[in-house]
Short mmCIF file of C-alpha atoms in Angstrom, two decimals:
data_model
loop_
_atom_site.label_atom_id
_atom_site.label_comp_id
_atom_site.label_asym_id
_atom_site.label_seq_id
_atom_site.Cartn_x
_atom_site.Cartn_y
_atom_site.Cartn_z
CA UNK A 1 -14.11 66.63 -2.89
CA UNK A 2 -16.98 68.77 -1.73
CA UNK A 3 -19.70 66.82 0.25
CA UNK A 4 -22.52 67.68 -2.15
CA UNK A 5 -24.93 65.91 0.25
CA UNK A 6 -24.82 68.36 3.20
CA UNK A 7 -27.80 69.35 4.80
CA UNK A 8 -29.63 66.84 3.00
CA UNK A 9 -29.91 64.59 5.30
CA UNK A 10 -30.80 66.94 7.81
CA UNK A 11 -33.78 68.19 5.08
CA UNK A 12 -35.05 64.40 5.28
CA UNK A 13 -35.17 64.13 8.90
CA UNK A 14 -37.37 67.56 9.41
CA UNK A 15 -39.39 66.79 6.53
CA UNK A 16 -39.93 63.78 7.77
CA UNK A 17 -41.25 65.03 10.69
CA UNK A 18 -43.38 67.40 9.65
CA UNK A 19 -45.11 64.88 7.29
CA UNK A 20 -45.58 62.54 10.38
CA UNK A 21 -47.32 65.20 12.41
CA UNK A 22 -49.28 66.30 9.75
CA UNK A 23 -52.73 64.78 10.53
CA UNK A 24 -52.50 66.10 14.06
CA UNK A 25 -51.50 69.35 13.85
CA UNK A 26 -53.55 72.32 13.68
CA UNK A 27 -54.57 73.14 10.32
CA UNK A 28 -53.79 76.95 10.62
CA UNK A 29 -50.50 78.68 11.21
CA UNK A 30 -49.66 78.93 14.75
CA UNK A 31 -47.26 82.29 13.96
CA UNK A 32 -47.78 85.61 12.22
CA UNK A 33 -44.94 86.53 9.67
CA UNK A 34 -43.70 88.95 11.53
CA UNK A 35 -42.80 86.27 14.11
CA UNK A 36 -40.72 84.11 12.26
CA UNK A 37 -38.98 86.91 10.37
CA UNK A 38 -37.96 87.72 14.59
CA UNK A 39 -36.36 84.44 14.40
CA UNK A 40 -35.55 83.97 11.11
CA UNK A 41 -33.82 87.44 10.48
CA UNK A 42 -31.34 89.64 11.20
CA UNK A 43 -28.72 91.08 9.84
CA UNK A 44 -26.75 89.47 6.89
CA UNK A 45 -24.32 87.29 7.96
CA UNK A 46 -20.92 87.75 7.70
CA UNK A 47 -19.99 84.28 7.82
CA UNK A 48 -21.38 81.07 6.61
CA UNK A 49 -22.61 78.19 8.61
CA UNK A 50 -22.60 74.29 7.62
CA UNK A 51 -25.64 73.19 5.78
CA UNK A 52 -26.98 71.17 8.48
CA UNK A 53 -26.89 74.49 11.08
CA UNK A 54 -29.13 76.37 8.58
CA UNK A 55 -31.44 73.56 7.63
CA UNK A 56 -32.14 72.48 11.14
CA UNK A 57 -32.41 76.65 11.95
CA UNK A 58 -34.65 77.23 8.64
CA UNK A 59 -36.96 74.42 10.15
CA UNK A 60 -37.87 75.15 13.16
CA UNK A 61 -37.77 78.97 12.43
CA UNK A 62 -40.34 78.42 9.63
CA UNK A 63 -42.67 75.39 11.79
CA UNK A 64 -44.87 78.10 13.82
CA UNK A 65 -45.96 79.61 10.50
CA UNK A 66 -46.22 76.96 8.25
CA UNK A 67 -49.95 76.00 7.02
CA UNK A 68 -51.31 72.67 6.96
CA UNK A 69 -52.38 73.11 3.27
CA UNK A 70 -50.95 69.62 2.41
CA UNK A 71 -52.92 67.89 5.21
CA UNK A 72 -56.57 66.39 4.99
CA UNK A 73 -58.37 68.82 6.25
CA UNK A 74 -57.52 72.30 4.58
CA UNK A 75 -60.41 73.15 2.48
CA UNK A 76 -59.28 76.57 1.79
CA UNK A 77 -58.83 78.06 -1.95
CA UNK A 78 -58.76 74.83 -4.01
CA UNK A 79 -55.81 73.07 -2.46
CA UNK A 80 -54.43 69.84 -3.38
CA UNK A 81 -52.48 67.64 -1.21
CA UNK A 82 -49.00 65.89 -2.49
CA UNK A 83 -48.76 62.15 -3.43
CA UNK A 84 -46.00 60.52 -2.24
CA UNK A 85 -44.47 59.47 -5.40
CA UNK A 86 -44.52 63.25 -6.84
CA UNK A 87 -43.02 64.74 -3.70
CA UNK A 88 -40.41 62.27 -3.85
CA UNK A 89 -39.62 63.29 -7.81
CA UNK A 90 -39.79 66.89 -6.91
CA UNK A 91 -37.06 66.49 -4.62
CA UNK A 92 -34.81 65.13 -7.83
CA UNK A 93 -35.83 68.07 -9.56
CA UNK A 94 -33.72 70.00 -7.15
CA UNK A 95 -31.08 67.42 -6.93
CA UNK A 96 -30.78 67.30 -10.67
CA UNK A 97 -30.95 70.59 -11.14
CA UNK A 98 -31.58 70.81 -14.76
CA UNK A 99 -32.65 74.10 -16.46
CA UNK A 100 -35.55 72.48 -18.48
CA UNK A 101 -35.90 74.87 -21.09
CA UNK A 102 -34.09 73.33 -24.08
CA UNK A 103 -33.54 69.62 -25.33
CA UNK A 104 -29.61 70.67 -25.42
CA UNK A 105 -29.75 71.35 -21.36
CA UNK A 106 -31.55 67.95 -20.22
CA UNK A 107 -32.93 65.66 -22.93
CA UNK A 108 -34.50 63.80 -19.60
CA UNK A 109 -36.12 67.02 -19.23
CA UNK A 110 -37.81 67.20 -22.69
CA UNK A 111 -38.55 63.50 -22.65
CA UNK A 112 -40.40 63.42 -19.17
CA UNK A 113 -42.42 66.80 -20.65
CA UNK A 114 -43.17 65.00 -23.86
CA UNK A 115 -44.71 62.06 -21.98
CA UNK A 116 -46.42 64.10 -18.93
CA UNK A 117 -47.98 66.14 -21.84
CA UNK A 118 -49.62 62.86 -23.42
CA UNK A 119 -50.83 60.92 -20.65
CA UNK A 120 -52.31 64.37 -19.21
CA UNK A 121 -53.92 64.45 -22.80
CA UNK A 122 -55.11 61.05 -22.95
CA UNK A 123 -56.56 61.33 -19.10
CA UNK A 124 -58.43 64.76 -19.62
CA UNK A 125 -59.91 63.59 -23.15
CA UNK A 126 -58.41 66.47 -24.73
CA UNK A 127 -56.95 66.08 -28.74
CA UNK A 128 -53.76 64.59 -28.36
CA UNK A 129 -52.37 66.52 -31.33
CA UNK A 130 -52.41 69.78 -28.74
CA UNK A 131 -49.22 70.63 -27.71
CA UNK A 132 -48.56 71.14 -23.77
CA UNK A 133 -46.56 73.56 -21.65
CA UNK A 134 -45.66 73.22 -18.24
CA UNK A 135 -46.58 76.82 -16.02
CA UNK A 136 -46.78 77.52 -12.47
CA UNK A 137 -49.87 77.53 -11.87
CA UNK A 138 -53.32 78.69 -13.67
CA UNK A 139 -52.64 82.13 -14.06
CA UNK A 140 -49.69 81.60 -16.15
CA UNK A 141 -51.88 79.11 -17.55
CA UNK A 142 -54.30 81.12 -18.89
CA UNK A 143 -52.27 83.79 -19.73
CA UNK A 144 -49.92 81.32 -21.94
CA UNK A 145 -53.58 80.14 -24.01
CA UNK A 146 -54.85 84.09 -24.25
CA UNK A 147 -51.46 84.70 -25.87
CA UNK A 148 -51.78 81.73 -28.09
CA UNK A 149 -55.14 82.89 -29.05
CA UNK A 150 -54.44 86.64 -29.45
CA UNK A 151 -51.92 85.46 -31.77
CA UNK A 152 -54.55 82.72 -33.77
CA UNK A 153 -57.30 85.34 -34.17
CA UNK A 154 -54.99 88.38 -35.52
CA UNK A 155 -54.01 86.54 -37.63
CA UNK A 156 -56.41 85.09 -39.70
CA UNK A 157 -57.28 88.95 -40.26
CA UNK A 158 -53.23 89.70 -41.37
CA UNK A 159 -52.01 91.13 -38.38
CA UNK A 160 -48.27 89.90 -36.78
CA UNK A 161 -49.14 90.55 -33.26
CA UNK A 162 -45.63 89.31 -31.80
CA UNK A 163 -43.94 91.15 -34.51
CA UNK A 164 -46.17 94.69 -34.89
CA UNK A 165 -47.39 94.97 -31.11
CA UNK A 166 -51.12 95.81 -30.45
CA UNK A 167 -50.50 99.71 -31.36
CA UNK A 168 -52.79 99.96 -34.86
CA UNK A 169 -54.03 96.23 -34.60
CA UNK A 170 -57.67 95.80 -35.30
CA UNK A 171 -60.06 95.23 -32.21
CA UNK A 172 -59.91 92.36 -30.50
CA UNK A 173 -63.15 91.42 -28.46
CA UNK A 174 -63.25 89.02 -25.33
CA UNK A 175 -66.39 87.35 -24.16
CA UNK A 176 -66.49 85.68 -20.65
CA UNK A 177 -69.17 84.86 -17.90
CA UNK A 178 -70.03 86.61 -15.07
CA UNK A 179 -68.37 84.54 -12.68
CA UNK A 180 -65.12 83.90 -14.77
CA UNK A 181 -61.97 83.75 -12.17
CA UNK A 182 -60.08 86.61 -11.92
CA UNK A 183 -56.93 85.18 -13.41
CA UNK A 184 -58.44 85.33 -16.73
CA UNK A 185 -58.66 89.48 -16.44
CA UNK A 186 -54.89 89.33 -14.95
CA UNK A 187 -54.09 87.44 -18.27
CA UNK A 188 -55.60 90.53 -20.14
CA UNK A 189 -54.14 93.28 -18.56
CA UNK A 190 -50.28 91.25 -18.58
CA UNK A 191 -51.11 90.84 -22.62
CA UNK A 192 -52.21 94.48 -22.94
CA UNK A 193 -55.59 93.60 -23.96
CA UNK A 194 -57.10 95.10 -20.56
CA UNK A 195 -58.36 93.59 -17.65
CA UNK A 196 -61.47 95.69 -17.95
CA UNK A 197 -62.25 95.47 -21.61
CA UNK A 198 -63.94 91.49 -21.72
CA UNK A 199 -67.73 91.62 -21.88
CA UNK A 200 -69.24 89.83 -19.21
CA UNK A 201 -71.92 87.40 -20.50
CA UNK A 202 -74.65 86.68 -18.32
CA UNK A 203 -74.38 83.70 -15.87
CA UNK A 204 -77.41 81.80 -14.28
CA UNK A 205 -77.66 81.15 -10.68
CA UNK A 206 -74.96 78.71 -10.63
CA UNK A 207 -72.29 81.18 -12.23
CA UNK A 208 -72.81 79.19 -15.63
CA UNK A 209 -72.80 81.30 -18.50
CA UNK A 210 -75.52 81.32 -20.89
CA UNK A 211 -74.76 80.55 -24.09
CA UNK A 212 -77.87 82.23 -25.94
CA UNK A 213 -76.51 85.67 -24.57
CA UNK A 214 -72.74 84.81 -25.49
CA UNK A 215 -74.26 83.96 -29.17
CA UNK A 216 -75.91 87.58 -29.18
CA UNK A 217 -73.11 89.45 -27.68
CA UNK A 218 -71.06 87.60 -30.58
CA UNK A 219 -73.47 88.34 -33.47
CA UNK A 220 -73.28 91.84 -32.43
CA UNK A 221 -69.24 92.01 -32.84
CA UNK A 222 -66.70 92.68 -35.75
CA UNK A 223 -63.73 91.08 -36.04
CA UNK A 224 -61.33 89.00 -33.84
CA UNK A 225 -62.98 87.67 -30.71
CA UNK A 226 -61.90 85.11 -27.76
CA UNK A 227 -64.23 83.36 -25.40
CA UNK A 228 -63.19 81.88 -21.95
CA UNK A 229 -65.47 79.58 -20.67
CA UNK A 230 -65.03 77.59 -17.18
CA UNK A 231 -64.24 73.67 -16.20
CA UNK A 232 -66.05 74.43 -12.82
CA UNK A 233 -66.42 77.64 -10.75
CA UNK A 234 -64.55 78.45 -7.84
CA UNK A 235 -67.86 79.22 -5.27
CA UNK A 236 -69.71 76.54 -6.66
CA UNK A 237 -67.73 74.07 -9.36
CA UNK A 238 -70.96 74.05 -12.07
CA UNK A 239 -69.74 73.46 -15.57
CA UNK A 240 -70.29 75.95 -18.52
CA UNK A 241 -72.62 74.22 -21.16
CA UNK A 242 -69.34 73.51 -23.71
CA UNK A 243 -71.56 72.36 -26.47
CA UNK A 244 -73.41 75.26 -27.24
CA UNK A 245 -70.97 77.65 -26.41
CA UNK A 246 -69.03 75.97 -29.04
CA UNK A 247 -71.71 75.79 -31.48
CA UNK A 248 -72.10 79.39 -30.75
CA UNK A 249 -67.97 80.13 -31.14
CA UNK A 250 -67.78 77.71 -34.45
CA UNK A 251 -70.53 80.04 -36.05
CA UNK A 252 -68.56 83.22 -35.28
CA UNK A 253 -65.29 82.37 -36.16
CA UNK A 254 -64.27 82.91 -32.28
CA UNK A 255 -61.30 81.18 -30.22
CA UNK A 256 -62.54 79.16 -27.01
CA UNK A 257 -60.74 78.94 -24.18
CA UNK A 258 -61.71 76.63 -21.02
CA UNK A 259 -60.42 77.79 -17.69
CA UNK A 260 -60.31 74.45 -15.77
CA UNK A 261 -57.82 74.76 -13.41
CA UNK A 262 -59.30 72.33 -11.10
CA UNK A 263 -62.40 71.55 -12.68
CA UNK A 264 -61.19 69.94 -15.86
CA UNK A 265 -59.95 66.78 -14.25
CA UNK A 266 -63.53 65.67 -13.83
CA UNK A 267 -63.33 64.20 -17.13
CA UNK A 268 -60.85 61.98 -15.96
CA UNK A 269 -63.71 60.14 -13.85
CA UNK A 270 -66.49 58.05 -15.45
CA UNK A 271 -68.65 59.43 -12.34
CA UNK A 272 -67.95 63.35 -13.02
CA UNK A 273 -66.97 62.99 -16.91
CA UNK A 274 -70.31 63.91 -18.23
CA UNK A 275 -69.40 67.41 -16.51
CA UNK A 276 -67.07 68.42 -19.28
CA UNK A 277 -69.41 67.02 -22.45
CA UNK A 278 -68.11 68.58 -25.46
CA UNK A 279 -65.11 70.29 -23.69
CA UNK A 280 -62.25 68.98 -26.41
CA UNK A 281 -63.92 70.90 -29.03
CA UNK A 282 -62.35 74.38 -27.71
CA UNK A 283 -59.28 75.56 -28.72
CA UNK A 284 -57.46 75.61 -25.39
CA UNK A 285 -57.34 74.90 -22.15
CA UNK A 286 -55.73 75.71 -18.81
CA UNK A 287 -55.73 72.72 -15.85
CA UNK A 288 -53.74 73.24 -12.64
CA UNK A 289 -51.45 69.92 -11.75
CA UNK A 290 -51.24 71.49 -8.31
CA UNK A 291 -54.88 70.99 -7.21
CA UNK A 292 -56.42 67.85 -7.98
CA UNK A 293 -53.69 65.61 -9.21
CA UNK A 294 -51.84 66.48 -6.20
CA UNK A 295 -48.29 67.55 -7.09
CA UNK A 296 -46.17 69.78 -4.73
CA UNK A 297 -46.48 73.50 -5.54
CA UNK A 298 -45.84 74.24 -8.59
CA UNK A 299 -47.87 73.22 -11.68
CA UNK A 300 -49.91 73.23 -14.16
CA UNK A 301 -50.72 72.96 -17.71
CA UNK A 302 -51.15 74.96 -20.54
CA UNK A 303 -53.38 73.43 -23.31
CA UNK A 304 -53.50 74.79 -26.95
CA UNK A 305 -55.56 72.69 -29.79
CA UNK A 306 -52.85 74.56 -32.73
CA UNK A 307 -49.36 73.91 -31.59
CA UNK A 308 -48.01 76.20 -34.04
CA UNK A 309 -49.84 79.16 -32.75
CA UNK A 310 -48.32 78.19 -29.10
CA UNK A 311 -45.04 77.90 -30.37
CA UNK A 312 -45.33 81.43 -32.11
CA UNK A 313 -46.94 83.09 -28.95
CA UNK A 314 -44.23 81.61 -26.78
CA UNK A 315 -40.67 80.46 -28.68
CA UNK A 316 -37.79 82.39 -28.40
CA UNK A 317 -34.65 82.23 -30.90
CA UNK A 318 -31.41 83.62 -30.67
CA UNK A 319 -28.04 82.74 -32.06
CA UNK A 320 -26.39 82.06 -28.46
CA UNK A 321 -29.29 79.31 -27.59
CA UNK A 322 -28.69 75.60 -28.92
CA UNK A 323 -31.18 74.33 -31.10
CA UNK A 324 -31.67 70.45 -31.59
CA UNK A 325 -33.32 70.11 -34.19
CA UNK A 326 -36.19 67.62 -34.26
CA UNK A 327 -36.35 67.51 -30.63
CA UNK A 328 -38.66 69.42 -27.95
CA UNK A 329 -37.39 72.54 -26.53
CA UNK A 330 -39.82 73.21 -23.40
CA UNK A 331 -39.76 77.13 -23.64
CA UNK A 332 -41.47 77.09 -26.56
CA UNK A 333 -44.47 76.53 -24.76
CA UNK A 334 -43.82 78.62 -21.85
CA UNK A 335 -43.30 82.51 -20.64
CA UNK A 336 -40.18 81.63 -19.31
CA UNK A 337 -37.20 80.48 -19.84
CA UNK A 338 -35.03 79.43 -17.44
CA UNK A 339 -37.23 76.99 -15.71
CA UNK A 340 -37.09 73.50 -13.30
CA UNK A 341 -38.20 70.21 -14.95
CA UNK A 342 -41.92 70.90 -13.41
CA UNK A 343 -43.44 68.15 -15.28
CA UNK A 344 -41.30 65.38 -13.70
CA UNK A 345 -43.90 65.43 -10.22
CA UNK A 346 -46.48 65.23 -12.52
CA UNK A 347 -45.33 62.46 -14.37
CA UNK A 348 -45.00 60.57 -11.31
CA UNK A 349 -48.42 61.34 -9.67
CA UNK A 350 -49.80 59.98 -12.70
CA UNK A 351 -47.32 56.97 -13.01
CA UNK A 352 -48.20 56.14 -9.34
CA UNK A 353 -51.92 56.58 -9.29
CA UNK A 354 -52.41 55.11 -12.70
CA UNK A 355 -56.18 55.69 -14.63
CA UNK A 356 -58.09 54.38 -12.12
CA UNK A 357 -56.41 55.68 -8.98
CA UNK A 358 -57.02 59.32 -10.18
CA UNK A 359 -61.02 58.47 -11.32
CA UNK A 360 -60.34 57.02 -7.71
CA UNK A 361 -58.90 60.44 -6.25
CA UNK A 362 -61.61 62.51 -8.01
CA UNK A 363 -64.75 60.73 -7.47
CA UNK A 364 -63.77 60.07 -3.84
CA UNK A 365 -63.55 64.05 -2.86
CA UNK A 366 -66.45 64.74 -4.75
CA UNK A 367 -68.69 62.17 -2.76
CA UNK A 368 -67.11 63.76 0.31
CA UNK A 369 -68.34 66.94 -0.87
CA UNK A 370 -71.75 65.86 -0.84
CA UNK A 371 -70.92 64.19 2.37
CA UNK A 372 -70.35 67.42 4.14
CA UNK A 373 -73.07 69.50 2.26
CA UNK A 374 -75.42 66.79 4.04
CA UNK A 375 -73.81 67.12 7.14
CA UNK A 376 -73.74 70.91 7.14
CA UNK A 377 -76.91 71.53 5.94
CA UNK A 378 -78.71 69.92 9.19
CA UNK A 379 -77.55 72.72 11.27
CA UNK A 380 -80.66 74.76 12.07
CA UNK A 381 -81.18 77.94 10.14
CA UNK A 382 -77.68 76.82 7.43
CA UNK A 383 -78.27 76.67 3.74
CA UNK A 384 -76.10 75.06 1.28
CA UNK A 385 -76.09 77.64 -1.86
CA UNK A 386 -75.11 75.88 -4.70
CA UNK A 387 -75.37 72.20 -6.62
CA UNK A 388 -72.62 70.29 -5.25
CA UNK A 389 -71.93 68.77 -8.42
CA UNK A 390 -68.00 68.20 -8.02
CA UNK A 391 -65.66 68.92 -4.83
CA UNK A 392 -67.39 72.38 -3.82
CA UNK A 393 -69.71 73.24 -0.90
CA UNK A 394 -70.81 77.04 -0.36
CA UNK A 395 -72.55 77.36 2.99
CA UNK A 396 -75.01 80.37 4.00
CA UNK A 397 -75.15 80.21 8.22
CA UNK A 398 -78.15 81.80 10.00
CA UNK A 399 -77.69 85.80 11.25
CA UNK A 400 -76.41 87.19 8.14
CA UNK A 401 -72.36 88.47 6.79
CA UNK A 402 -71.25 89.56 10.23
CA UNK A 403 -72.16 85.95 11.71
CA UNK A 404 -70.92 84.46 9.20
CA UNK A 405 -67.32 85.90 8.98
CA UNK A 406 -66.99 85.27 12.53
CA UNK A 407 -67.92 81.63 12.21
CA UNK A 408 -64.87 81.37 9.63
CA UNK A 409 -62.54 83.28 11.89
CA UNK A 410 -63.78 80.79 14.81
CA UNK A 411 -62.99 77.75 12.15
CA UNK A 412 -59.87 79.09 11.14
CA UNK A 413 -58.81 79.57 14.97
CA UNK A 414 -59.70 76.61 16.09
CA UNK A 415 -57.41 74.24 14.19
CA UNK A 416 -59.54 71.58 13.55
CA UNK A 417 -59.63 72.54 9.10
CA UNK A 418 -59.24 75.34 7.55
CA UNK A 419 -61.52 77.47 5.10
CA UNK A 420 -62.51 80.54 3.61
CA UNK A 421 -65.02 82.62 2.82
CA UNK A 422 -66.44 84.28 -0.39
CA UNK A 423 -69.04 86.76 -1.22
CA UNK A 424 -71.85 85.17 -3.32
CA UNK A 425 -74.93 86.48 -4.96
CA UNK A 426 -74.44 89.45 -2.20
CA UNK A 427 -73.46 87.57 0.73
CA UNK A 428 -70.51 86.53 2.24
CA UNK A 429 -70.44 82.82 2.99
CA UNK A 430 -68.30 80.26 3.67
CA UNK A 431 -66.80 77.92 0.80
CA UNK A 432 -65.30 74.31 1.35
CA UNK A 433 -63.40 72.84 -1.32
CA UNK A 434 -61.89 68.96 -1.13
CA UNK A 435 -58.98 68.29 -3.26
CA UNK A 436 -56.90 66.29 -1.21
CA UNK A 437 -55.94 62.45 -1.65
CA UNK A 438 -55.21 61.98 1.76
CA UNK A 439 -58.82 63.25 3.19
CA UNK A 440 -61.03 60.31 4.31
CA UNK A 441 -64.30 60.27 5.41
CA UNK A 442 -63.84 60.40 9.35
CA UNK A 443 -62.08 64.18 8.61
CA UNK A 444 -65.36 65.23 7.19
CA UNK A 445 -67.07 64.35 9.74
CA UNK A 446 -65.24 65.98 11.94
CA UNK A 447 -64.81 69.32 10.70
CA UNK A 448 -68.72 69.25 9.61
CA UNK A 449 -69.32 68.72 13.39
CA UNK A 450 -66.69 71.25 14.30
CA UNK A 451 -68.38 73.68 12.01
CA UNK A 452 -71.40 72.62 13.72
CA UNK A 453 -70.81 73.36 16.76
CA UNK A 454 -68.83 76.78 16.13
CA UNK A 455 -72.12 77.76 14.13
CA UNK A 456 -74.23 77.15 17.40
CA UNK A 457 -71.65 79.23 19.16
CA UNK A 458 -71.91 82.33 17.03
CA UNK A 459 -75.43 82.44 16.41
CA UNK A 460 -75.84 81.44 20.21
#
């Protein structure tokens, strides 16, 4: 009999160790690429070698260049940690190895999805008649809603865009602010509606759009139009006005879609809820499972309010696929379709934190948020830029761009956290973003003094 469980334990015992050091370790990687590929490479081998030989090799090959990003203090992008329960399932997603596509390959597969789909539902306040598919991350995300909605608005004017194409079609227009993420423009250019062709509305200081110019830019349009709107910005996490942006897509006959890829799980907080007032009345919605709810890499969610215009922007049919009928096939709601059983690590982050523990997880990195933007905003001649009003902090340091990028190189060198930079209203700052359930007050305070003291250094 083959020993189907070699290397594993060999996997257990390095990951294991890695998790153990992860606190103390510097946040940044301590290699280049280029570096491990010197150890890691070579030619092909000839030969094979026992599991256990490549997984201890594999480990300590890939340990010099391996980020921190699960760790408390990596405030980089918008970076969630993993809960233990969800990087526990994810490693039965690889043991199982099911191709979660259709019901006939792993009704544990479609089960798990169906139930993810309604407790994420139920926790984001979203209609729980909205169907759900499980994406990478939010770019296929949004790109899964655009599709839904390029199919939902050509049609109500007769036009079979999965069927005829987009040669001949009638105009489609696409409204979004400003500051809308740049995953939104990939999602037009991959659907061939053009990454250049959305009008940007006008966005107020905070990168909120306003929702008297979106309701002029619409009243001057004909036909079909989408609007994205945004469950917190990436530079400073402020919250579209949903309300009257929906009043203002109702009255034109327009699809909404939210881009909330971390933002949208403030309404799964009584503290941040009132953020995303009026949020459920769009038509969909894209939430990453990756960020805030803390699930290994990756995940997220695809939202659509009209399952039937989901399943006809996504299904595939063919007379070598099995069909049950009745029964959920997952790639109906998905680009792809060979895919893992993604939505099992979600299902257990949310079956170990419960309700409260993710209200808990939220609220907690939010009021360490405005924990640092105190902190950081005592250093002389430092400005905090933007409302912390969920989990982001964008910091302005005294003697202008050039000072400022080095004081993120300096952070990023020294080890203590990690973050990035951004360029903002014509500057480049530096950008903090808390998303981890693992980061406790005592790391704030020490990478706020950190930053503190590198600041000093720089502008010294």
């Amino acid at each position: 009999m083959p020993d189907r469980t070699a290397g594993l334990h060999a996997a257990v015992r390095h990951a294991t160790e890695f998790l153990a050091g992860l606190d103390a370790r510097p946040v940044g990687a301590r290699s280049s690429a280029a570096a491990v590929r010197d150890v890691l490479g070579g030619p092909l081998p000839e030969h094979g070698e026992h599991p256990d030989a490549v997984i201890d090799a594999l480990a300590v090959g890939a340990e010099p260049g391996l980020v921190a990003s699960a760790g408390p203090r990596h405030f980089g992008f918008v970076v969630g940690g993993a809960v233990p329960a969800a990087l526990a399932a994810d490693w039965l997603v690889s043991a199982w190895d099911q191709c979660a596509a259709f019901h006939a390959l792993s009704p544990a597969g479609a089960a798990i999805e169906d139930i993810a789909a309604a407790w994420a539902l139920d926790l984001l306040g979203l209609p729980a008649g909205a169907s759900v598919g499980f994406v990478t991350g939010g770019q296929a995300a949004n790109t899964t809603c655009l599709a839904a909605a390029r199919h939902a608005v050509l049609a109500r004017v007769g036009w079979d865009v999965e069927e005829r194409g987009l040669i001949g079609a009638p105009a489609l227009r696409v409204f979004c602010g400003e500051q809308a993420h740049v995953t939104i423009h990939t999602a037009l250019r991959l659907l061939g509606l053009g990454a250049g062709t959305a009008t940007r509305v006008r966005a107020d200081g905070q990168g909120r759009l306003d929702p008297e110019a979106l309701d002029h830019a619409l009243s001057r349009a004909d036909g079909p139009a989408i609007v994205c709107a945004q469950a917190g910005n990436v530079a400073t996490g402020a919250f579209d006005p949903f309300g009257p942006i929906a009043d203002a897509c109702a009255a034109r006959g327009a699809w909404l879609h939210v881009d909330g890829a971390f933002g949208l799980w403030a309404a799964s907080a009584p503290g941040t809820r009132r953020l995303t007032a009026h949020v459920d009345r769009a038509d969909s919605w894209a939430v990453d499972a990756h960020k805030w709810l803390n699930v290994p890499y990756d995940a997220a969610l695809a939202v659509v309010a009209q399952p039937e215009a989901h399943r006809a922007a996504m299904s595939l049919t063919g007379p070598y696929l099995v069909a049950d009928p009745g029964e959920r096939d997952n790639t109906s709601y998905v680009p792809e379709s060979s895919r893992r059983a993604r939505s099992v690590p979600v299902y257990a982050a949310i079956r170990s934190l419960g309700r409260a523990g993710i209200a808990e997880l939220v609220e907690r990195n939010c009021a360490q948020a405005r924990r640092m933007a105190d902190l950081v905003s005592a250093i002389p001649g430092a400005q905090v830029l933007n409302e912390v009003v969920l989990n982001q902090v964008l910091l302005r340091l005294p003697g202008g761009d050039a000072a400022n990028r080095a004081a993120i190189a300096a952070i990023q060198d020294d080890g203590t956290c990690w973050l990035g930079g951004t360029t903002w209203r014509g500057e480049h700052v530096l950008r903090i973003s808390i998303a981890n359930w693992a980061t406790s007050d005592a790391d704030i305070d020490r990478c706020a003094s950190v930053i503190a003291a590198i600041a000093e250094r720089v502008a010294g």
